[in-house]
Amino acid sequence: MYPKLTIDIQKLKSNLDGVARITKDQGGCSLMIVTKGLCADPVMTEMVTRHPAVDFLADSRIKNIASYADSARKAGKQTLLLRLPMACEIEEVVKYADISFNSEPETLRLLDAEAAKQEATHKVVLMIDLGDLREGIFFENEQDIYDTAELILSLKNLELYGIAVNLTCYGAIIPKNDNLSQLGEWAEKIEKKFNIKLQMVSGGNSSSIYLIGKGELPEKINNLRLGEAFLLGNDTAYGSKLPGTTDDALILEAQIIELKEKPSLPIGEVGVDAFGQKPYYEDRGIIQRAIIGIGQQDTDIGSMEPLDGQVDILGASSDHMILDVSKCGKAYKVGDIVAFKVGYGGMLKTATSPYVEKAYR
Ligand SMILES: *Cc1c(COP(=O)(O)O)cnc(C)c1O
């Protein structure tokens, strides 16, 4: 059945080998693999769980973590919730995540009370915002950072496991030696003030891995959290390809349902499209237009690359995607399959859509 996302587990495994060589062997960090980009696909997470280089499995959704917490723990890996817990999911967080990222005193108190109830110790990583302006205590609010660390240390069923920063995802700020060094300094200040040792100083996601190759990851950083680098082989700071990885472990295929010669410009008064946007069309004269059975509901058309380089993506509505196949060497016909590599947005949406079949290789 189509549309179909084919996941090449062997290629993902070599990507994992590749990022492990950089992160662990070269960078001296522990390795956290982030599963959310593929919606914690069970075959992918099983491979990750079995891989000896992986120390932590992480996701932003507790539902995803719940699906693999048991097997990950049996394999000796810890599970971690990357997104700050919602008050409504505290019970599941304590149950399925060994560790969670936090920044709010109210949430920390809820976690402590729930951990007491479940007779567990829940590990907490305190998030510090170094300027990307998503989650974490703003780095200039020193007292707030110390007070929150002190609160965690005072709560009996919580353990202050470490500190972390996230960059690039929202503010698009690139991790560098100077901003990440501040995280290292914060780790040292907290360790000194409270006379403790932090297990984890987590220096970011797939946008931080490039610093290892340049020898610029600060000494004190001892963990990276990798989703896209592992799934798509991308350094997301500058968009370069990571050595030892491929970008075609995930292939999306869709089937042609109509193939006709038509003009490239719509005819009549132009209003707005299915998503309220006023479209712009380039006049290419009469072209061969192929419609494939996939749409905006299933994918992000700006995040797909046809394997046939002569196929041109023109646009899509919810359930139809339109291609210009005029310049193709191959003579496409109705029923043919068109294949694409996907980027992060395309991967996320196809993995989430119940209309996209999954297959493994
Ligand atoms: C999604 C996420 C990651 C992984 O990001 P990639 O760019 O896919 O490596 C790491 N940390 C946090 C907090 C995240 O939300």
Tab-separated table of C-alpha atoms and ligand atoms in Angstrom:
chain	number	residue	atom	x	y	z
A	1	MET	CA	0.000	0.000	0.000
A	2	TYR	CA	1.008	3.598	-0.666
A	3	PRO	CA	1.977	6.133	0.496
A	4	LYS	CA	4.726	4.185	2.171
A	5	LEU	CA	7.656	5.135	4.350
A	6	THR	CA	10.422	2.528	4.127
A	7	ILE	CA	12.803	2.510	7.080
A	8	ASP	CA	16.165	0.888	6.361
A	9	ILE	CA	17.184	-0.413	9.782
A	10	GLN	CA	20.696	-1.395	8.642
A	11	LYS	CA	21.327	2.133	7.380
A	12	LEU	CA	19.975	3.603	10.629
A	13	LYS	CA	22.290	1.285	12.524
A	14	SER	CA	25.305	2.504	10.564
A	15	ASN	CA	24.181	6.082	11.174
A	16	LEU	CA	24.096	5.244	14.874
A	17	ASP	CA	27.593	3.717	14.622
A	18	GLY	CA	28.721	6.926	12.879
A	19	VAL	CA	27.327	9.363	15.449
A	20	ALA	CA	28.547	7.123	18.308
A	21	ARG	CA	32.113	7.263	16.941
A	22	ILE	CA	31.985	11.057	16.935
A	23	THR	CA	30.087	11.588	20.187
A	24	LYS	CA	31.610	8.867	22.365
A	25	ASP	CA	34.991	7.894	20.918
A	26	GLN	CA	36.034	11.358	19.752
A	27	GLY	CA	33.967	13.578	22.051
A	28	GLY	CA	34.075	11.567	25.282
A	29	CYS	CA	30.343	12.135	25.817
A	30	SER	CA	27.555	9.748	26.757
A	31	LEU	CA	25.023	9.191	23.970
A	32	MET	CA	21.325	9.949	24.184
A	33	ILE	CA	19.289	8.884	21.157
A	34	VAL	CA	16.123	10.919	20.570
A	35	THR	CA	13.255	8.876	19.132
A	36	LYS	CA	10.572	11.523	18.437
A	37	GLY	CA	11.533	12.257	14.811
A	38	LEU	CA	10.191	8.829	13.801
A	39	CYS	CA	7.402	8.794	16.428
A	40	ALA	CA	9.343	6.158	18.402
A	41	ASP	CA	8.857	3.591	15.640
A	42	PRO	CA	9.040	0.175	17.405
A	43	VAL	CA	11.513	-1.477	15.011
A	44	MET	CA	13.813	1.551	15.141
A	45	THR	CA	13.639	1.784	18.955
A	46	GLU	CA	14.365	-1.932	19.279
A	47	MET	CA	17.566	-1.504	17.253
A	48	VAL	CA	18.506	1.548	19.368
A	49	THR	CA	17.758	-0.347	22.592
A	50	ARG	CA	20.063	-3.180	21.563
A	51	HIS	CA	22.892	-0.935	20.349
A	52	PRO	CA	25.764	-1.098	22.876
A	53	ALA	CA	26.823	2.562	22.395
A	54	VAL	CA	23.453	4.003	23.473
A	55	ASP	CA	23.211	5.150	27.098
A	56	PHE	CA	19.816	6.907	27.092
A	57	LEU	CA	16.630	6.798	24.989
A	58	ALA	CA	14.723	10.073	25.006
A	59	ASP	CA	11.547	11.576	23.631
A	60	SER	CA	9.425	14.677	24.083
A	61	ARG	CA	6.202	12.630	24.423
A	62	ILE	CA	5.654	10.381	27.429
A	63	LYS	CA	3.401	8.160	25.309
A	64	ASN	CA	6.376	7.341	23.084
A	65	ILE	CA	8.583	6.618	26.094
A	66	ALA	CA	5.892	4.374	27.617
A	67	SER	CA	6.040	2.208	24.477
A	68	TYR	CA	9.695	1.260	25.064
A	69	ALA	CA	10.482	2.006	28.732
A	70	ASP	CA	10.334	-1.647	29.791
A	71	SER	CA	12.610	-3.029	27.104
A	72	ALA	CA	15.044	-0.087	27.365
A	73	ARG	CA	15.390	-0.587	31.122
A	74	LYS	CA	15.873	-4.329	30.701
A	75	ALA	CA	18.701	-3.550	28.298
A	76	GLY	CA	20.319	-1.303	30.916
A	77	LYS	CA	19.430	2.038	29.289
A	78	GLN	CA	17.800	4.974	31.034
A	79	THR	CA	14.750	6.756	29.612
A	80	LEU	CA	14.417	10.526	29.586
A	81	LEU	CA	11.564	12.965	28.945
A	82	LEU	CA	12.963	15.916	26.970
A	83	ARG	CA	9.971	18.224	27.171
A	84	LEU	CA	9.111	19.759	30.528
A	85	PRO	CA	6.386	17.593	32.129
A	86	MET	CA	2.750	18.746	31.988
A	87	ALA	CA	0.944	18.716	35.339
A	88	CYS	CA	-1.557	16.249	33.859
A	89	GLU	CA	1.070	13.587	33.062
A	90	ILE	CA	3.130	13.480	36.269
A	91	GLU	CA	2.112	9.916	37.140
A	92	GLU	CA	3.215	8.584	33.721
A	93	VAL	CA	6.425	10.626	33.833
A	94	VAL	CA	7.529	9.069	37.134
A	95	LYS	CA	6.453	5.646	35.917
A	96	TYR	CA	8.092	5.584	32.472
A	97	ALA	CA	10.876	8.193	32.510
A	98	ASP	CA	13.900	7.637	34.745
A	99	ILE	CA	14.907	11.246	34.166
A	100	SER	CA	13.061	14.401	33.079
A	101	PHE	CA	14.050	17.928	32.050
A	102	ASN	CA	12.637	20.602	34.365
A	103	SER	CA	12.605	24.319	35.143
A	104	GLU	CA	9.467	24.951	37.235
A	105	PRO	CA	9.235	24.648	41.064
A	106	GLU	CA	5.505	23.712	40.919
A	107	THR	CA	6.242	20.804	38.601
A	108	LEU	CA	9.212	19.674	40.709
A	109	ARG	CA	6.978	19.508	43.787
A	110	LEU	CA	4.390	17.462	41.867
A	111	LEU	CA	7.116	15.074	40.670
A	112	ASP	CA	8.453	14.686	44.216
A	113	ALA	CA	5.000	13.908	45.634
A	114	GLU	CA	4.273	11.393	42.873
A	115	ALA	CA	7.695	9.728	43.265
A	116	ALA	CA	6.963	9.346	46.995
A	117	LYS	CA	3.655	7.694	46.097
A	118	GLN	CA	5.365	5.286	43.692
A	119	GLU	CA	8.243	4.745	46.185
A	120	ALA	CA	10.729	5.810	43.537
A	121	THR	CA	13.505	8.329	43.095
A	122	HIS	CA	13.006	10.473	40.025
A	123	LYS	CA	16.072	12.057	38.441
A	124	VAL	CA	15.910	15.680	37.374
A	125	VAL	CA	17.975	17.627	34.870
A	126	LEU	CA	17.684	21.384	35.337
A	127	MET	CA	17.282	23.292	32.072
A	128	ILE	CA	19.220	26.503	31.581
A	129	ASP	CA	18.342	28.880	28.734
A	130	LEU	CA	21.489	30.345	27.179
A	131	GLY	CA	19.616	32.624	24.785
A	132	ASP	CA	17.606	30.421	22.406
A	133	LEU	CA	14.553	31.484	24.467
A	134	ARG	CA	12.664	28.206	24.621
A	135	GLU	CA	12.686	26.217	27.899
A	136	GLY	CA	14.975	26.725	30.885
A	137	ILE	CA	15.860	29.296	33.510
A	138	PHE	CA	17.340	32.345	31.803
A	139	PHE	CA	21.104	32.328	32.370
A	140	GLU	CA	21.184	35.862	33.742
A	141	ASN	CA	18.809	34.964	36.590
A	142	GLU	CA	21.550	33.492	38.766
A	143	GLN	CA	19.540	33.447	41.994
A	144	ASP	CA	16.700	31.591	40.274
A	145	ILE	CA	19.133	28.891	39.072
A	146	TYR	CA	20.634	28.423	42.564
A	147	ASP	CA	17.204	28.470	44.254
A	148	THR	CA	15.785	25.846	41.897
A	149	ALA	CA	18.855	23.596	42.298
A	150	GLU	CA	18.495	23.951	46.072
A	151	LEU	CA	14.789	23.075	45.874
A	152	ILE	CA	15.555	19.889	43.916
A	153	LEU	CA	18.228	18.914	46.454
A	154	SER	CA	15.753	19.483	49.299
A	155	LEU	CA	13.016	17.294	47.822
A	156	LYS	CA	13.521	13.765	49.156
A	157	ASN	CA	12.290	11.791	46.182
A	158	LEU	CA	14.132	13.761	43.533
A	159	GLU	CA	17.791	13.547	42.549
A	160	LEU	CA	19.562	16.468	40.871
A	161	TYR	CA	21.103	14.442	38.031
A	162	GLY	CA	22.483	17.278	35.959
A	163	ILE	CA	21.948	20.413	33.909
A	164	ALA	CA	21.268	20.903	30.211
A	165	VAL	CA	20.719	23.463	27.503
A	166	ASN	CA	18.737	23.357	24.283
A	167	LEU	CA	19.666	25.577	21.361
A	168	THR	CA	18.735	26.093	17.698
A	169	CYS	CA	15.215	24.554	17.818
A	170	TYR	CA	13.390	27.834	18.459
A	171	GLY	CA	15.677	30.864	18.358
A	172	ALA	CA	17.977	29.180	15.788
A	173	ILE	CA	20.959	30.079	17.974
A	174	ILE	CA	24.061	28.076	17.042
A	175	PRO	CA	25.988	26.335	19.829
A	176	LYS	CA	29.548	27.598	20.059
A	177	ASN	CA	32.383	27.168	22.472
A	178	ASP	CA	31.528	30.471	24.187
A	179	ASN	CA	27.814	29.899	24.894
A	180	LEU	CA	28.289	26.210	25.796
A	181	SER	CA	31.193	27.126	28.081
A	182	GLN	CA	28.647	28.994	30.191
A	183	LEU	CA	26.832	25.710	30.770
A	184	GLY	CA	30.103	24.144	31.924
A	185	GLU	CA	30.690	27.092	34.248
A	186	TRP	CA	27.187	26.712	35.667
A	187	ALA	CA	27.852	23.029	36.345
A	188	GLU	CA	31.020	23.927	38.248
A	189	LYS	CA	29.307	26.695	40.213
A	190	ILE	CA	26.446	24.399	41.275
A	191	GLU	CA	28.827	21.555	42.188
A	192	LYS	CA	30.941	23.908	44.304
A	193	LYS	CA	28.080	25.704	46.047
A	194	PHE	CA	26.242	22.538	47.080
A	195	ASN	CA	29.280	20.250	47.281
A	196	ILE	CA	27.804	17.699	44.874
A	197	LYS	CA	28.773	16.016	41.623
A	198	LEU	CA	26.465	16.404	38.607
A	199	GLN	CA	26.243	13.225	36.532
A	200	MET	CA	25.082	14.932	33.359
A	201	VAL	CA	26.047	18.183	31.653
A	202	SER	CA	24.087	17.890	28.419
A	203	GLY	CA	25.278	20.268	25.718
A	204	GLY	CA	22.455	20.133	23.229
A	205	ASN	CA	21.079	18.303	20.195
A	206	SER	CA	22.217	17.582	16.630
A	207	SER	CA	23.372	21.186	16.262
A	208	SER	CA	26.179	20.648	18.819
A	209	ILE	CA	27.854	17.581	17.311
A	210	TYR	CA	29.904	19.607	14.788
A	211	LEU	CA	31.869	21.143	17.685
A	212	ILE	CA	33.495	17.771	18.418
A	213	GLY	CA	35.089	17.597	14.969
A	214	LYS	CA	36.479	21.103	15.464
A	215	GLY	CA	37.784	20.247	18.936
A	216	GLU	CA	35.606	23.011	20.381
A	217	LEU	CA	33.133	21.195	22.623
A	218	PRO	CA	33.843	22.481	26.156
A	219	GLU	CA	35.533	19.907	28.403
A	220	LYS	CA	32.763	19.902	31.012
A	221	ILE	CA	30.019	18.870	28.519
A	222	ASN	CA	29.592	15.109	28.894
A	223	ASN	CA	26.387	14.315	26.949
A	224	LEU	CA	24.707	15.050	23.629
A	225	ARG	CA	21.124	14.272	22.583
A	226	LEU	CA	20.852	13.197	18.961
A	227	GLY	CA	17.728	12.761	16.847
A	228	GLU	CA	18.225	14.218	13.371
A	229	ALA	CA	21.983	13.455	13.294
A	230	PHE	CA	21.148	9.780	13.786
A	231	LEU	CA	18.017	9.572	11.584
A	232	LEU	CA	19.109	11.776	8.680
A	233	GLY	CA	22.878	12.172	9.151
A	234	ASN	CA	22.646	15.954	9.561
A	235	ASP	CA	24.736	18.415	11.526
A	236	THR	CA	21.894	20.895	12.046
A	237	ALA	CA	24.050	23.904	12.926
A	238	TYR	CA	25.407	24.389	9.405
A	239	GLY	CA	23.600	21.635	7.466
A	240	SER	CA	26.687	19.560	6.676
A	241	LYS	CA	26.632	15.755	6.360
A	242	LEU	CA	28.175	13.858	9.260
A	243	PRO	CA	30.965	11.415	8.333
A	244	GLY	CA	29.876	7.774	8.415
A	245	THR	CA	26.137	8.546	7.949
A	246	THR	CA	23.650	8.510	5.053
A	247	ASP	CA	20.585	10.667	4.384
A	248	ASP	CA	18.564	7.970	2.620
A	249	ALA	CA	17.720	5.535	5.413
A	250	LEU	CA	14.112	6.774	5.106
A	251	ILE	CA	12.381	6.688	1.711
A	252	LEU	CA	8.849	7.912	1.100
A	253	GLU	CA	6.929	6.548	-1.901
A	254	ALA	CA	3.594	7.639	-3.371
A	255	GLN	CA	1.560	6.504	-6.368
A	256	ILE	CA	0.524	8.498	-9.453
A	257	ILE	CA	-3.292	8.786	-9.689
A	258	GLU	CA	-3.523	11.217	-12.610
A	259	LEU	CA	-1.097	12.203	-15.353
A	260	LYS	CA	-2.239	14.846	-17.838
A	261	GLU	CA	-0.995	17.647	-20.037
A	262	LYS	CA	-2.344	20.949	-18.710
A	263	PRO	CA	-1.239	24.580	-18.470
A	264	SER	CA	1.045	25.604	-15.611
A	265	LEU	CA	-1.097	28.640	-14.740
A	266	PRO	CA	-4.585	28.179	-13.205
A	267	ILE	CA	-7.401	29.812	-15.184
A	268	GLY	CA	-9.850	32.344	-13.699
A	269	GLU	CA	-9.792	34.822	-10.802
A	270	VAL	CA	-7.215	33.855	-8.133
A	271	GLY	CA	-8.542	33.662	-4.542
A	272	VAL	CA	-6.845	31.695	-1.755
A	273	ASP	CA	-5.815	28.027	-1.718
A	274	ALA	CA	-6.964	25.232	0.658
A	275	PHE	CA	-4.830	26.721	3.459
A	276	GLY	CA	-5.856	30.352	3.028
A	277	GLN	CA	-2.664	31.293	1.171
A	278	LYS	CA	-2.578	33.315	-2.020
A	279	PRO	CA	-0.529	31.068	-4.312
A	280	TYR	CA	2.114	32.094	-6.804
A	281	TYR	CA	2.481	30.089	-10.016
A	282	GLU	CA	5.290	30.209	-12.528
A	283	ASP	CA	4.241	30.141	-16.200
A	284	ARG	CA	5.989	27.134	-17.746
A	285	GLY	CA	3.552	26.792	-20.652
A	286	ILE	CA	1.853	23.422	-21.149
A	287	ILE	CA	3.354	20.772	-18.860
A	288	GLN	CA	2.971	17.104	-17.904
A	289	ARG	CA	1.290	17.206	-14.482
A	290	ALA	CA	1.325	14.126	-12.262
A	291	ILE	CA	-0.886	13.934	-9.170
A	292	ILE	CA	0.285	11.542	-6.435
A	293	GLY	CA	-1.861	10.193	-3.612
A	294	ILE	CA	-0.343	12.058	-0.662
A	295	GLY	CA	-0.860	15.580	0.667
A	296	GLN	CA	-0.199	18.164	3.330
A	297	GLN	CA	-2.014	15.996	5.867
A	298	ASP	CA	0.713	13.360	5.532
A	299	THR	CA	3.883	15.260	4.787
A	300	ASP	CA	5.682	18.576	4.525
A	301	ILE	CA	6.202	19.238	0.816
A	302	GLY	CA	9.038	21.653	1.516
A	303	SER	CA	10.894	18.808	3.211
A	304	MET	CA	10.950	16.164	0.437
A	305	GLU	CA	13.455	15.568	-2.339
A	306	PRO	CA	12.502	13.381	-5.356
A	307	LEU	CA	15.054	10.609	-6.040
A	308	ASP	CA	14.449	11.334	-9.734
A	309	GLY	CA	16.137	14.729	-9.915
A	310	GLN	CA	14.047	15.678	-12.964
A	311	VAL	CA	10.786	15.597	-11.007
A	312	ASP	CA	9.700	19.023	-9.806
A	313	ILE	CA	7.301	19.477	-6.857
A	314	LEU	CA	4.677	22.127	-7.758
A	315	GLY	CA	2.492	22.078	-4.660
A	316	ALA	CA	-0.098	20.177	-2.671
A	317	SER	CA	-3.487	20.380	-1.032
A	318	SER	CA	-4.483	18.142	1.889
A	319	ASP	CA	-4.616	14.900	-0.113
A	320	HIS	CA	-3.141	15.672	-3.533
A	321	MET	CA	0.418	16.498	-4.428
A	322	ILE	CA	1.203	17.871	-7.875
A	323	LEU	CA	4.451	17.218	-9.736
A	324	ASP	CA	5.839	18.552	-13.005
A	325	VAL	CA	7.278	15.514	-14.796
A	326	SER	CA	7.701	17.225	-18.205
A	327	LYS	CA	11.500	17.112	-18.126
A	328	CYS	CA	11.818	13.518	-16.908
A	329	GLY	CA	13.826	10.998	-18.918
A	330	LYS	CA	11.522	8.291	-17.593
A	331	ALA	CA	8.029	8.115	-19.169
A	332	TYR	CA	5.825	8.049	-16.090
A	333	LYS	CA	2.352	6.527	-16.238
A	334	VAL	CA	-0.649	6.261	-13.930
A	335	GLY	CA	0.096	3.707	-11.192
A	336	ASP	CA	3.856	4.406	-11.146
A	337	ILE	CA	5.587	5.074	-7.840
A	338	VAL	CA	7.540	8.265	-7.179
A	339	ALA	CA	10.148	8.089	-4.401
A	340	PHE	CA	11.513	10.838	-2.148
A	341	LYS	CA	14.129	11.409	0.507
A	342	VAL	CA	12.681	13.320	3.453
A	343	GLY	CA	13.967	16.112	5.673
A	344	TYR	CA	13.068	16.610	9.335
A	345	GLY	CA	9.564	18.026	8.729
A	346	GLY	CA	8.736	15.431	6.084
A	347	MET	CA	9.964	12.614	8.332
A	348	LEU	CA	8.006	13.860	11.349
A	349	LYS	CA	4.726	14.239	9.462
A	350	THR	CA	4.941	10.982	7.497
A	351	ALA	CA	5.841	9.075	10.678
A	352	THR	CA	2.833	10.664	12.431
A	353	SER	CA	0.260	10.153	9.660
A	354	PRO	CA	-1.882	7.013	10.071
A	355	TYR	CA	-2.377	7.091	6.277
A	356	VAL	CA	1.296	6.416	5.572
A	357	GLU	CA	2.158	2.702	5.557
A	358	LYS	CA	5.431	1.713	7.183
A	359	ALA	CA	7.794	-0.893	5.841
A	360	TYR	CA	11.262	-2.050	6.868
A	361	ARG	CA	14.351	-3.095	5.037
B	1	LIG	C1	14.027	17.284	19.927
B	1	LIG	C2	15.023	17.524	20.970
B	1	LIG	C3	16.326	17.013	20.842
B	1	LIG	C4	16.798	16.292	19.590
B	1	LIG	O1	16.939	17.201	18.537
B	1	LIG	P1	17.619	16.812	17.132
B	1	LIG	O2	17.870	18.098	16.464
B	1	LIG	O3	16.661	15.930	16.415
B	1	LIG	O4	18.882	16.093	17.483
B	1	LIG	C5	17.211	17.208	21.895
B	1	LIG	N1	16.845	17.895	23.003
B	1	LIG	C6	15.608	18.422	23.153
B	1	LIG	C7	15.281	19.155	24.403
B	1	LIG	C8	14.664	18.257	22.149
B	1	LIG	O5	13.431	18.785	22.304
